[in-house]
Amino acid sequence: MNRDREKLPFEHLLALDRVTRVVKGGRRFRFRATIIVGDKQGKVGIGIAKGGDVVSAIIKATERAKKAMEEMIVAGNTISHQVLGVKDGSKVLLKPASPGTGLIAGGTVRVILEATGVKDILAKSLGSNNKINNAYATVMALSSQRVITKQNAVRKKQIDQYLKQQAVPDANPESVGEKEDQ
């Protein structure tokens, strides 16, 4: 394991659970760590790992979270439009908010949004309250964002192509005026 790991601006231990495996001689205990990492500039990652002790589980989960970091589309301090993220039984609704509103979210959703760097947003967790599924649903919602300017550029290009296809080759404005004079 790499002990010289760089520290990101945001690392949060979301959950630390003791898991048990029953074998012939009794129970074997291990630990499962769930870590959220982010750079507060649009990148966030979730890492889940098990280890024989707490420290090894946390280190492995942190490394996995760093490898799984994804770029999210953030429009200033908020998101560009309302979106719903779904993962199994968890649903997360994210709505853009005006500047100064703050981060109106709770639990897991709040941690993910802080790691991403979103400052003004309204969020509601619907359905299951499973921390891991809520985390993945939030990341899915953020990654499904579309930048409005890119969408408008695509639409304009499609409209221009449509108009070119529909154009009549003899539709010259000068020739139209001459026909009216006759």
Coordinates of C-alpha atoms in Angstrom, one line a residue, residues 45-157:
G45 CA -15.6 9.4 -5.4
I46 CA -17.0 6.7 -3.2
G47 CA -14.9 3.8 -1.9
I48 CA -16.0 0.7 0.0
A49 CA -13.6 -1.8 1.4
K50 CA -13.2 -4.5 4.0
G51 CA -10.3 -5.2 6.2
G52 CA -9.2 -7.3 9.2
D53 CA -8.8 -4.1 11.3
V54 CA -10.3 -0.6 11.1
V55 CA -7.2 1.1 9.8
S56 CA -6.6 -1.3 6.9
A57 CA -10.3 -1.0 5.9
I58 CA -10.2 2.8 5.9
I59 CA -6.9 2.9 3.9
K60 CA -8.2 0.5 1.3
A61 CA -11.6 2.4 1.0
T62 CA -9.8 5.7 0.6
E63 CA -7.6 4.4 -2.2
R64 CA -10.7 2.9 -4.0
A65 CA -12.5 6.2 -3.6
K66 CA -9.6 8.1 -5.2
K67 CA -9.6 5.7 -8.1
A68 CA -13.3 6.0 -8.6
M69 CA -13.4 9.9 -8.6
E70 CA -15.7 11.3 -11.3
E71 CA -16.1 14.8 -12.7
M72 CA -19.6 16.3 -11.9
I73 CA -21.1 19.2 -13.8
V74 CA -21.6 22.1 -11.4
A75 CA -23.0 25.5 -12.6
G76 CA -21.3 28.0 -10.3
N77 CA -22.3 27.2 -6.8
T78 CA -25.4 25.1 -7.8
I79 CA -26.6 22.7 -10.4
S80 CA -28.1 23.6 -13.7
H81 CA -31.5 21.9 -13.4
Q82 CA -33.6 19.6 -11.2
V83 CA -32.7 16.0 -11.3
L84 CA -33.7 12.7 -9.6
G85 CA -31.1 10.0 -8.9
V86 CA -32.1 6.4 -8.2
K87 CA -30.1 3.5 -6.9
D88 CA -32.1 0.4 -5.8
G89 CA -34.6 1.6 -3.2
S90 CA -33.0 5.0 -2.7
K91 CA -34.1 8.1 -4.5
V92 CA -32.4 11.5 -4.2
L93 CA -34.0 14.7 -5.6
L94 CA -31.7 17.7 -6.2
K95 CA -33.0 21.2 -7.1
P96 CA -30.9 24.2 -7.9
A97 CA -31.1 27.1 -5.4
S98 CA -30.5 30.8 -5.7
P99 CA -27.2 32.3 -4.3
G100 CA -27.1 32.5 -0.5
T101 CA -29.6 29.7 0.1
G102 CA -26.9 27.3 1.4
L103 CA -26.7 23.6 1.4
I104 CA -30.2 22.3 2.3
A105 CA -29.5 18.5 2.6
G106 CA -29.1 15.9 5.2
G107 CA -26.9 12.9 6.0
T108 CA -25.2 11.2 3.1
V109 CA -26.5 13.6 0.5
R110 CA -24.9 16.5 2.3
V111 CA -21.5 14.8 2.6
I112 CA -21.5 14.1 -1.2
L113 CA -22.5 17.7 -2.1
E114 CA -19.9 19.2 0.2
A115 CA -17.2 17.0 -1.4
T116 CA -18.3 18.1 -4.8
G117 CA -18.2 21.8 -3.8
V118 CA -21.8 22.7 -4.3
K119 CA -22.8 25.5 -2.0
D120 CA -26.5 26.4 -3.0
I121 CA -28.8 23.5 -3.5
L122 CA -32.0 21.9 -2.2
A123 CA -32.0 18.2 -1.7
K124 CA -34.4 15.5 -0.5
S125 CA -33.7 11.9 0.1
L126 CA -36.7 9.7 -0.7
G127 CA -37.3 6.0 -0.3
S128 CA -34.6 4.0 1.5
N129 CA -32.3 5.5 4.0
N130 CA -29.4 3.1 3.2
K131 CA -26.2 5.3 3.4
I132 CA -24.4 3.5 0.5
N133 CA -27.3 3.5 -1.9
N134 CA -28.1 7.2 -1.0
A135 CA -24.5 8.0 -1.8
Y136 CA -24.6 6.3 -5.2
A137 CA -28.0 7.8 -6.0
T138 CA -26.6 11.3 -5.3
V139 CA -23.6 10.7 -7.5
M140 CA -25.9 9.4 -10.3
A141 CA -28.0 12.5 -10.0
L142 CA -25.0 14.8 -10.2
S143 CA -23.5 12.9 -13.1
S144 CA -26.7 13.0 -15.1
Q145 CA -26.6 16.9 -15.1
R146 CA -26.5 18.6 -18.5
V147 CA -24.8 21.9 -19.2
I148 CA -27.5 24.3 -20.6
T149 CA -25.1 26.1 -22.9
K150 CA -23.9 22.8 -24.5
Q151 CA -27.5 21.6 -25.0
N152 CA -28.5 24.9 -26.6
A153 CA -25.4 24.7 -28.9
V154 CA -26.5 21.2 -29.9
R155 CA -30.1 22.3 -30.5
K156 CA -29.0 25.3 -32.6
K157 CA -26.8 23.0 -34.7

